[in-house]
Amino acid sequence: MLQNDFAVRVMAIINLTPDSFWSGSRSRSKNHAVKKALQAVEDGAHILDLGAESSRPGASYVSEKEELDRLIPVIQAIRKKTSIPISVDTRRSLVLKAAVEAGASMLNDISALEDDPEMAKLVAKLQIPLVLMHKRGEPKNMQENTAYADVFEEVFLYLQGRVRYALDAGIAAENIIVDPGIGFGKNLEGNRVLIQRAGDFAAVIPGRKTEVLIGASRKASLGILTGRPVEERLVASVCAHQLAVQAGANILRVHDVKETIDMLRVLRGFG
């Protein structure tokens, strides 16, 4: 689907929001966002993931117009500079349609096609890669209910159901990627289990291996483990993503591209 020199791809987070959970990831302007994107490409990113609506714990959704106003000019500007695949982090089909027309070629949907009934049909028509993510509730309340009888089983069955929905809508199996949603309605123990069993999510489609995305970058669980604020969680993020790769993850969604690429080079060289 998305080929590169590594068995694992690095997806660079490009936040276009003023309220993302780490201030260091926020873009102050279109030019600043484009500069960050091009730096990520230089650092070795394989995919850029642009989001114009924060999904941090406690965040509220923005209007469609605001999302488009933040997103489209940046996609257009990046596309003039590089041919790297651009993923758009959105729940809205109209935003996806405009983003693809501007140069995007991938969808990262934290609602797993639940929020917009038109989204699945559009993705099937566009024939683009799609990330389906598990979460509980909405960003504004998702950390209020983090208890599971069996976190892996619940997340796996949810993703399996959303994959079936996508397949029934005409989305090609090879275009589907699953994300267990680290930090989205999970506590420390839940996140630990999901990272340790990352590779097991590849079995959501019987008879084939589905790609698995993990995004643990600078998240709260790493702060609990290390006692460090978000600004000081680089090493913890790289370690968490190394564990995810060793467990079978195929795509890492990260803030810190260069350091993640270094980790992958060491794994490839010594592995």
PDB file of C-alpha atoms in Angstrom:
ATOM      1  CA  MET A   1       0.000   0.000   0.000  1.00  0.00           C
ATOM      2  CA  LEU A   2       2.520   2.611   1.178  1.00  0.00           C
ATOM      3  CA  GLN A   3       6.022   1.438   0.275  1.00  0.00           C
ATOM      4  CA  ASN A   4       9.344   2.601   1.770  1.00  0.00           C
ATOM      5  CA  ASP A   5      12.748   1.316   2.848  1.00  0.00           C
ATOM      6  CA  PHE A   6      11.507   0.253   6.294  1.00  0.00           C
ATOM      7  CA  ALA A   7       9.064  -2.485   7.222  1.00  0.00           C
ATOM      8  CA  VAL A   8       7.548   0.220   9.451  1.00  0.00           C
ATOM      9  CA  ARG A   9       6.366   3.637   8.310  1.00  0.00           C
ATOM     10  CA  VAL A  10       6.538   6.850  10.299  1.00  0.00           C
ATOM     11  CA  MET A  11       3.531   9.163  10.164  1.00  0.00           C
ATOM     12  CA  ALA A  12       4.403  12.713  11.214  1.00  0.00           C
ATOM     13  CA  ILE A  13       1.814  14.618  13.242  1.00  0.00           C
ATOM     14  CA  ILE A  14       1.192  18.108  11.858  1.00  0.00           C
ATOM     15  CA  ASN A  15      -1.299  19.830  14.148  1.00  0.00           C
ATOM     16  CA  LEU A  16      -3.171  22.830  12.763  1.00  0.00           C
ATOM     17  CA  THR A  17      -4.985  23.468  16.028  1.00  0.00           C
ATOM     18  CA  PRO A  18      -4.329  26.052  18.762  1.00  0.00           C
ATOM     19  CA  ASP A  19      -5.253  23.617  21.558  1.00  0.00           C
ATOM     20  CA  SER A  20      -3.372  20.363  20.915  1.00  0.00           C
ATOM     21  CA  PHE A  21      -2.232  18.710  24.149  1.00  0.00           C
ATOM     22  CA  TRP A  22       1.450  19.515  23.528  1.00  0.00           C
ATOM     23  CA  SER A  23       2.115  23.169  22.789  1.00  0.00           C
ATOM     24  CA  GLY A  24       5.285  22.223  20.920  1.00  0.00           C
ATOM     25  CA  SER A  25       3.204  20.519  18.230  1.00  0.00           C
ATOM     26  CA  ARG A  26       0.928  23.484  17.523  1.00  0.00           C
ATOM     27  CA  SER A  27       1.240  25.452  14.293  1.00  0.00           C
ATOM     28  CA  ARG A  28       1.118  29.231  14.643  1.00  0.00           C
ATOM     29  CA  SER A  29       0.336  29.928  10.975  1.00  0.00           C
ATOM     30  CA  LYS A  30       0.084  28.315   7.560  1.00  0.00           C
ATOM     31  CA  ASN A  31       3.753  29.025   6.870  1.00  0.00           C
ATOM     32  CA  HIS A  32       4.760  27.556  10.224  1.00  0.00           C
ATOM     33  CA  ALA A  33       2.755  24.392   9.507  1.00  0.00           C
ATOM     34  CA  VAL A  34       4.310  24.017   6.063  1.00  0.00           C
ATOM     35  CA  LYS A  35       7.786  24.513   7.516  1.00  0.00           C
ATOM     36  CA  LYS A  36       7.144  21.801  10.121  1.00  0.00           C
ATOM     37  CA  ALA A  37       5.820  19.450   7.452  1.00  0.00           C
ATOM     38  CA  LEU A  38       8.850  19.918   5.217  1.00  0.00           C
ATOM     39  CA  GLN A  39      11.161  19.398   8.193  1.00  0.00           C
ATOM     40  CA  ALA A  40       9.358  16.135   8.946  1.00  0.00           C
ATOM     41  CA  VAL A  41       9.924  15.036   5.350  1.00  0.00           C
ATOM     42  CA  GLU A  42      13.616  15.907   5.621  1.00  0.00           C
ATOM     43  CA  ASP A  43      13.803  13.964   8.896  1.00  0.00           C
ATOM     44  CA  GLY A  44      12.506  10.846   7.156  1.00  0.00           C
ATOM     45  CA  ALA A  45       8.714  10.786   7.557  1.00  0.00           C
ATOM     46  CA  HIS A  46       6.852   8.510   5.167  1.00  0.00           C
ATOM     47  CA  ILE A  47       3.415  10.097   5.681  1.00  0.00           C
ATOM     48  CA  LEU A  48       2.211  13.483   6.944  1.00  0.00           C
ATOM     49  CA  ASP A  49      -0.956  13.448   9.080  1.00  0.00           C
ATOM     50  CA  LEU A  50      -2.669  16.833   9.140  1.00  0.00           C
ATOM     51  CA  GLY A  51      -5.347  17.531  11.730  1.00  0.00           C
ATOM     52  CA  ALA A  52      -7.389  20.714  12.104  1.00  0.00           C
ATOM     53  CA  GLU A  53      -9.550  19.549  15.027  1.00  0.00           C
ATOM     54  CA  SER A  54      -7.985  18.627  18.350  1.00  0.00           C
ATOM     55  CA  SER A  55      -8.784  15.189  19.769  1.00  0.00           C
ATOM     56  CA  ARG A  56      -6.931  15.659  23.067  1.00  0.00           C
ATOM     57  CA  PRO A  57      -8.797  14.633  26.237  1.00  0.00           C
ATOM     58  CA  GLY A  58     -11.310  17.364  27.092  1.00  0.00           C
ATOM     59  CA  ALA A  59     -11.315  18.939  23.623  1.00  0.00           C
ATOM     60  CA  SER A  60     -14.494  20.149  21.913  1.00  0.00           C
ATOM     61  CA  TYR A  61     -15.158  19.743  18.203  1.00  0.00           C
ATOM     62  CA  VAL A  62     -14.861  22.695  15.810  1.00  0.00           C
ATOM     63  CA  SER A  63     -17.153  23.718  12.960  1.00  0.00           C
ATOM     64  CA  GLU A  64     -16.740  22.302   9.478  1.00  0.00           C
ATOM     65  CA  LYS A  65     -15.866  25.755   8.130  1.00  0.00           C
ATOM     66  CA  GLU A  66     -13.155  26.273  10.733  1.00  0.00           C
ATOM     67  CA  GLU A  67     -11.700  22.852   9.990  1.00  0.00           C
ATOM     68  CA  LEU A  68     -11.616  23.567   6.252  1.00  0.00           C
ATOM     69  CA  ASP A  69     -10.138  27.041   6.730  1.00  0.00           C
ATOM     70  CA  ARG A  70      -7.278  25.604   8.782  1.00  0.00           C
ATOM     71  CA  LEU A  71      -6.648  22.551   6.643  1.00  0.00           C
ATOM     72  CA  ILE A  72      -7.014  23.213   2.926  1.00  0.00           C
ATOM     73  CA  PRO A  73      -4.497  26.070   2.461  1.00  0.00           C
ATOM     74  CA  VAL A  74      -1.835  24.039   4.275  1.00  0.00           C
ATOM     75  CA  ILE A  75      -2.427  20.920   2.164  1.00  0.00           C
ATOM     76  CA  GLN A  76      -2.229  22.993  -1.013  1.00  0.00           C
ATOM     77  CA  ALA A  77       1.010  24.640   0.105  1.00  0.00           C
ATOM     78  CA  ILE A  78       2.633  21.348   1.140  1.00  0.00           C
ATOM     79  CA  ARG A  79       1.624  19.652  -2.087  1.00  0.00           C
ATOM     80  CA  LYS A  80       3.453  22.332  -4.077  1.00  0.00           C
ATOM     81  CA  LYS A  81       6.663  21.436  -2.220  1.00  0.00           C
ATOM     82  CA  THR A  82       6.618  17.633  -1.895  1.00  0.00           C
ATOM     83  CA  SER A  83       4.897  14.508  -3.202  1.00  0.00           C
ATOM     84  CA  ILE A  84       4.859  12.729   0.188  1.00  0.00           C
ATOM     85  CA  PRO A  85       1.515  11.054   1.017  1.00  0.00           C
ATOM     86  CA  ILE A  86      -0.712  13.388   3.038  1.00  0.00           C
ATOM     87  CA  SER A  87      -3.223  11.918   5.465  1.00  0.00           C
ATOM     88  CA  VAL A  88      -6.070  14.046   6.776  1.00  0.00           C
ATOM     89  CA  ASP A  89      -7.315  13.505  10.331  1.00  0.00           C
ATOM     90  CA  THR A  90     -11.039  14.239  10.038  1.00  0.00           C
ATOM     91  CA  ARG A  91     -14.481  12.810  10.818  1.00  0.00           C
ATOM     92  CA  ARG A  92     -16.270  14.702   8.034  1.00  0.00           C
ATOM     93  CA  SER A  93     -16.807  13.555   4.453  1.00  0.00           C
ATOM     94  CA  LEU A  94     -17.002  17.084   3.043  1.00  0.00           C
ATOM     95  CA  VAL A  95     -13.658  17.901   4.656  1.00  0.00           C
ATOM     96  CA  LEU A  96     -12.125  14.718   3.248  1.00  0.00           C
ATOM     97  CA  LYS A  97     -13.441  15.477  -0.232  1.00  0.00           C
ATOM     98  CA  ALA A  98     -11.962  18.990  -0.172  1.00  0.00           C
ATOM     99  CA  ALA A  99      -8.698  17.683   1.282  1.00  0.00           C
ATOM    100  CA  VAL A 100      -8.284  15.082  -1.466  1.00  0.00           C
ATOM    101  CA  GLU A 101      -9.005  17.712  -4.106  1.00  0.00           C
ATOM    102  CA  ALA A 102      -6.257  19.814  -2.483  1.00  0.00           C
ATOM    103  CA  GLY A 103      -3.740  16.948  -2.556  1.00  0.00           C
ATOM    104  CA  ALA A 104      -4.383  14.565   0.354  1.00  0.00           C
ATOM    105  CA  SER A 105      -4.490  10.829  -0.343  1.00  0.00           C
ATOM    106  CA  MET A 106      -5.326   9.107   2.953  1.00  0.00           C
ATOM    107  CA  LEU A 107      -7.913   9.329   5.765  1.00  0.00           C
ATOM    108  CA  ASN A 108      -7.292   8.997   9.497  1.00  0.00           C
ATOM    109  CA  ASP A 109     -10.762   8.812  11.081  1.00  0.00           C
ATOM    110  CA  ILE A 110     -10.848   8.712  14.888  1.00  0.00           C
ATOM    111  CA  SER A 111     -14.574   7.919  14.694  1.00  0.00           C
ATOM    112  CA  ALA A 112     -13.937   4.798  12.567  1.00  0.00           C
ATOM    113  CA  LEU A 113     -16.557   5.957  10.025  1.00  0.00           C
ATOM    114  CA  GLU A 114     -19.250   6.345  12.717  1.00  0.00           C
ATOM    115  CA  ASP A 115     -19.701  10.126  12.788  1.00  0.00           C
ATOM    116  CA  ASP A 116     -20.555  10.768   9.126  1.00  0.00           C
ATOM    117  CA  PRO A 117     -22.830   8.342   7.240  1.00  0.00           C
ATOM    118  CA  GLU A 118     -21.405   9.545   3.907  1.00  0.00           C
ATOM    119  CA  MET A 119     -17.764   8.897   4.796  1.00  0.00           C
ATOM    120  CA  ALA A 120     -17.571   5.187   3.966  1.00  0.00           C
ATOM    121  CA  LYS A 121     -19.096   5.652   0.515  1.00  0.00           C
ATOM    122  CA  LEU A 122     -16.667   8.468  -0.228  1.00  0.00           C
ATOM    123  CA  VAL A 123     -13.609   6.471   0.863  1.00  0.00           C
ATOM    124  CA  ALA A 124     -14.754   3.542  -1.280  1.00  0.00           C
ATOM    125  CA  LYS A 125     -15.153   5.851  -4.265  1.00  0.00           C
ATOM    126  CA  LEU A 126     -11.766   7.518  -3.729  1.00  0.00           C
ATOM    127  CA  GLN A 127      -9.986   4.178  -3.134  1.00  0.00           C
ATOM    128  CA  ILE A 128      -7.598   5.695  -0.588  1.00  0.00           C
ATOM    129  CA  PRO A 129      -5.991   4.204   2.541  1.00  0.00           C
ATOM    130  CA  LEU A 130      -8.097   4.522   5.694  1.00  0.00           C
ATOM    131  CA  VAL A 131      -7.229   4.361   9.400  1.00  0.00           C
ATOM    132  CA  LEU A 132     -10.029   3.102  11.664  1.00  0.00           C
ATOM    133  CA  MET A 133      -9.438   3.958  15.337  1.00  0.00           C
ATOM    134  CA  HIS A 134     -11.043   2.773  18.565  1.00  0.00           C
ATOM    135  CA  LYS A 135     -12.130   5.292  21.176  1.00  0.00           C
ATOM    136  CA  ARG A 136     -14.696   5.444  23.948  1.00  0.00           C
ATOM    137  CA  GLY A 137     -17.038   8.416  23.968  1.00  0.00           C
ATOM    138  CA  GLU A 138     -15.884  11.769  22.628  1.00  0.00           C
ATOM    139  CA  PRO A 139     -12.626  13.631  23.333  1.00  0.00           C
ATOM    140  CA  LYS A 140     -14.371  15.875  25.873  1.00  0.00           C
ATOM    141  CA  ASN A 141     -15.372  12.887  28.055  1.00  0.00           C
ATOM    142  CA  MET A 142     -13.415   9.847  26.854  1.00  0.00           C
ATOM    143  CA  GLN A 143     -11.181   9.599  29.943  1.00  0.00           C
ATOM    144  CA  GLU A 144     -14.177   9.342  32.287  1.00  0.00           C
ATOM    145  CA  ASN A 145     -14.700   5.641  31.502  1.00  0.00           C
ATOM    146  CA  THR A 146     -11.481   3.671  31.126  1.00  0.00           C
ATOM    147  CA  ALA A 147     -12.417   0.379  32.834  1.00  0.00           C
ATOM    148  CA  TYR A 148     -12.699  -2.740  30.647  1.00  0.00           C
ATOM    149  CA  ALA A 149     -13.420  -6.356  31.506  1.00  0.00           C
ATOM    150  CA  ASP A 150     -10.911  -7.266  28.766  1.00  0.00           C
ATOM    151  CA  VAL A 151      -9.455  -4.260  26.981  1.00  0.00           C
ATOM    152  CA  PHE A 152      -7.885  -6.201  24.128  1.00  0.00           C
ATOM    153  CA  GLU A 153     -11.023  -8.205  23.378  1.00  0.00           C
ATOM    154  CA  GLU A 154     -13.304  -5.161  23.461  1.00  0.00           C
ATOM    155  CA  VAL A 155     -11.036  -3.077  21.225  1.00  0.00           C
ATOM    156  CA  PHE A 156     -10.421  -5.979  18.828  1.00  0.00           C
ATOM    157  CA  LEU A 157     -14.130  -6.761  18.449  1.00  0.00           C
ATOM    158  CA  TYR A 158     -14.972  -3.093  17.929  1.00  0.00           C
ATOM    159  CA  LEU A 159     -12.334  -2.717  15.219  1.00  0.00           C
ATOM    160  CA  GLN A 160     -13.403  -5.981  13.615  1.00  0.00           C
ATOM    161  CA  GLY A 161     -16.952  -4.658  13.421  1.00  0.00           C
ATOM    162  CA  ARG A 162     -15.858  -1.355  11.900  1.00  0.00           C
ATOM    163  CA  VAL A 163     -13.680  -3.201   9.385  1.00  0.00           C
ATOM    164  CA  ARG A 164     -16.689  -5.290   8.338  1.00  0.00           C
ATOM    165  CA  TYR A 165     -18.684  -2.081   7.928  1.00  0.00           C
ATOM    166  CA  ALA A 166     -15.931  -0.619   5.738  1.00  0.00           C
ATOM    167  CA  LEU A 167     -15.693  -3.760   3.624  1.00  0.00           C
ATOM    168  CA  ASP A 168     -19.474  -3.854   3.172  1.00  0.00           C
ATOM    169  CA  ALA A 169     -19.320  -0.240   1.960  1.00  0.00           C
ATOM    170  CA  GLY A 170     -16.901  -1.259  -0.793  1.00  0.00           C
ATOM    171  CA  ILE A 171     -13.609  -0.200   0.787  1.00  0.00           C
ATOM    172  CA  ALA A 172     -10.787  -2.506  -0.321  1.00  0.00           C
ATOM    173  CA  ALA A 173      -9.262  -4.679   2.400  1.00  0.00           C
ATOM    174  CA  GLU A 174      -5.740  -3.631   1.396  1.00  0.00           C
ATOM    175  CA  ASN A 175      -6.641   0.007   2.110  1.00  0.00           C
ATOM    176  CA  ILE A 176      -7.708  -0.625   5.714  1.00  0.00           C
ATOM    177  CA  ILE A 177      -5.424   0.152   8.676  1.00  0.00           C
ATOM    178  CA  VAL A 178      -6.503  -0.290  12.303  1.00  0.00           C
ATOM    179  CA  ASP A 179      -5.494   1.767  15.344  1.00  0.00           C
ATOM    180  CA  PRO A 180      -6.371   0.586  18.890  1.00  0.00           C
ATOM    181  CA  GLY A 181      -6.407   4.220  20.027  1.00  0.00           C
ATOM    182  CA  ILE A 182      -3.719   4.567  22.688  1.00  0.00           C
ATOM    183  CA  GLY A 183      -4.948   7.123  25.234  1.00  0.00           C
ATOM    184  CA  PHE A 184      -8.452   7.368  23.784  1.00  0.00           C
ATOM    185  CA  GLY A 185     -10.584   6.131  26.663  1.00  0.00           C
ATOM    186  CA  LYS A 186      -7.852   3.934  28.149  1.00  0.00           C
ATOM    187  CA  ASN A 187      -5.885   3.992  31.380  1.00  0.00           C
ATOM    188  CA  LEU A 188      -2.235   3.087  31.896  1.00  0.00           C
ATOM    189  CA  GLU A 189      -2.901  -0.650  32.116  1.00  0.00           C
ATOM    190  CA  GLY A 190      -5.116  -0.599  29.036  1.00  0.00           C
ATOM    191  CA  ASN A 191      -2.483   1.209  27.010  1.00  0.00           C
ATOM    192  CA  ARG A 192       0.160  -1.277  28.178  1.00  0.00           C
ATOM    193  CA  VAL A 193      -1.904  -4.242  26.989  1.00  0.00           C
ATOM    194  CA  LEU A 194      -2.700  -2.658  23.624  1.00  0.00           C
ATOM    195  CA  ILE A 195       0.939  -1.821  22.896  1.00  0.00           C
ATOM    196  CA  GLN A 196       2.128  -5.276  23.968  1.00  0.00           C
ATOM    197  CA  ARG A 197      -0.473  -6.914  21.720  1.00  0.00           C
ATOM    198  CA  ALA A 198      -0.271  -4.458  18.818  1.00  0.00           C
ATOM    199  CA  GLY A 199       0.502  -7.153  16.281  1.00  0.00           C
ATOM    200  CA  ASP A 200      -2.550  -9.194  17.248  1.00  0.00           C
ATOM    201  CA  PHE A 201      -4.805  -6.529  15.718  1.00  0.00           C
ATOM    202  CA  ALA A 202      -3.485  -7.572  12.305  1.00  0.00           C
ATOM    203  CA  ALA A 203      -5.968 -10.465  12.441  1.00  0.00           C
ATOM    204  CA  VAL A 204      -9.111  -8.286  12.299  1.00  0.00           C
ATOM    205  CA  ILE A 205      -9.756  -9.534   8.746  1.00  0.00           C
ATOM    206  CA  PRO A 206      -9.669 -13.351   8.767  1.00  0.00           C
ATOM    207  CA  GLY A 207      -7.203 -14.782   6.282  1.00  0.00           C
ATOM    208  CA  ARG A 208      -5.137 -11.652   5.713  1.00  0.00           C
ATOM    209  CA  LYS A 209      -2.747  -9.411   7.637  1.00  0.00           C
ATOM    210  CA  THR A 210      -4.077  -5.903   8.251  1.00  0.00           C
ATOM    211  CA  GLU A 211      -1.705  -3.031   8.978  1.00  0.00           C
ATOM    212  CA  VAL A 212      -1.670  -1.702  12.545  1.00  0.00           C
ATOM    213  CA  LEU A 213      -1.000   1.918  13.525  1.00  0.00           C
ATOM    214  CA  ILE A 214       0.142   2.912  17.013  1.00  0.00           C
ATOM    215  CA  GLY A 215       0.258   6.494  18.261  1.00  0.00           C
ATOM    216  CA  ALA A 216       1.628   6.814  21.792  1.00  0.00           C
ATOM    217  CA  SER A 217       3.631   9.977  21.209  1.00  0.00           C
ATOM    218  CA  ARG A 218       4.077  12.060  24.393  1.00  0.00           C
ATOM    219  CA  LYS A 219       0.771  10.838  25.839  1.00  0.00           C
ATOM    220  CA  ALA A 220      -0.323  10.977  29.464  1.00  0.00           C
ATOM    221  CA  SER A 221       0.519   7.354  30.268  1.00  0.00           C
ATOM    222  CA  LEU A 222       4.159   8.105  29.489  1.00  0.00           C
ATOM    223  CA  GLY A 223       3.991  10.977  31.953  1.00  0.00           C
ATOM    224  CA  ILE A 224       2.613   8.652  34.616  1.00  0.00           C
ATOM    225  CA  LEU A 225       5.432   6.163  34.045  1.00  0.00           C
ATOM    226  CA  THR A 226       8.255   8.708  33.938  1.00  0.00           C
ATOM    227  CA  GLY A 227       6.934  11.552  36.072  1.00  0.00           C
ATOM    228  CA  ARG A 228       7.828  13.938  33.257  1.00  0.00           C
ATOM    229  CA  PRO A 229       5.734  16.699  31.647  1.00  0.00           C
ATOM    230  CA  VAL A 230       4.740  16.437  28.000  1.00  0.00           C
ATOM    231  CA  GLU A 231       7.721  18.540  26.901  1.00  0.00           C
ATOM    232  CA  GLU A 232      10.118  15.922  28.333  1.00  0.00           C
ATOM    233  CA  ARG A 233       8.568  12.707  26.982  1.00  0.00           C
ATOM    234  CA  LEU A 234      10.677  12.254  23.850  1.00  0.00           C
ATOM    235  CA  VAL A 235      12.688   9.280  25.115  1.00  0.00           C
ATOM    236  CA  ALA A 236       9.586   7.666  26.592  1.00  0.00           C
ATOM    237  CA  SER A 237       7.767   8.080  23.274  1.00  0.00           C
ATOM    238  CA  VAL A 238      10.564   6.438  21.299  1.00  0.00           C
ATOM    239  CA  CYS A 239      10.699   3.556  23.798  1.00  0.00           C
ATOM    240  CA  ALA A 240       6.932   3.015  23.624  1.00  0.00           C
ATOM    241  CA  HIS A 241       7.017   2.986  19.842  1.00  0.00           C
ATOM    242  CA  GLN A 242       9.958   0.575  19.819  1.00  0.00           C
ATOM    243  CA  LEU A 243       7.909  -1.814  21.952  1.00  0.00           C
ATOM    244  CA  ALA A 244       4.989  -1.400  19.538  1.00  0.00           C
ATOM    245  CA  VAL A 245       7.188  -2.222  16.542  1.00  0.00           C
ATOM    246  CA  GLN A 246       8.611  -5.274  18.261  1.00  0.00           C
ATOM    247  CA  ALA A 247       5.028  -6.340  19.016  1.00  0.00           C
ATOM    248  CA  GLY A 248       4.059  -6.038  15.347  1.00  0.00           C
ATOM    249  CA  ALA A 249       2.951  -2.455  14.631  1.00  0.00           C
ATOM    250  CA  ASN A 250       3.433  -1.273  11.027  1.00  0.00           C
ATOM    251  CA  ILE A 251       2.856   2.488  11.273  1.00  0.00           C
ATOM    252  CA  LEU A 252       3.939   4.872  14.047  1.00  0.00           C
ATOM    253  CA  ARG A 253       2.142   8.208  14.407  1.00  0.00           C
ATOM    254  CA  VAL A 254       4.682  10.519  16.066  1.00  0.00           C
ATOM    255  CA  HIS A 255       5.674  14.083  16.853  1.00  0.00           C
ATOM    256  CA  ASP A 256       9.405  13.336  16.800  1.00  0.00           C
ATOM    257  CA  VAL A 257      10.277  11.937  13.390  1.00  0.00           C
ATOM    258  CA  LYS A 258      14.069  12.076  13.389  1.00  0.00           C
ATOM    259  CA  GLU A 259      14.449  10.236  16.673  1.00  0.00           C
ATOM    260  CA  THR A 260      11.883   7.616  15.666  1.00  0.00           C
ATOM    261  CA  ILE A 261      13.708   6.987  12.385  1.00  0.00           C
ATOM    262  CA  ASP A 262      16.949   6.543  14.350  1.00  0.00           C
ATOM    263  CA  MET A 263      15.234   3.939  16.529  1.00  0.00           C
ATOM    264  CA  LEU A 264      14.046   2.054  13.435  1.00  0.00           C
ATOM    265  CA  ARG A 265      17.544   2.150  11.946  1.00  0.00           C
ATOM    266  CA  VAL A 266      18.976   0.611  15.103  1.00  0.00           C
ATOM    267  CA  LEU A 267      16.288  -2.076  15.154  1.00  0.00           C
ATOM    268  CA  ARG A 268      16.976  -2.871  11.517  1.00  0.00           C
ATOM    269  CA  GLY A 269      20.739  -2.865  12.015  1.00  0.00           C
ATOM    270  CA  PHE A 270      20.838  -4.956  15.172  1.00  0.00           C
ATOM    271  CA  GLY A 271      17.607  -6.903  14.808  1.00  0.00           C
TER     272      GLY A 271
END
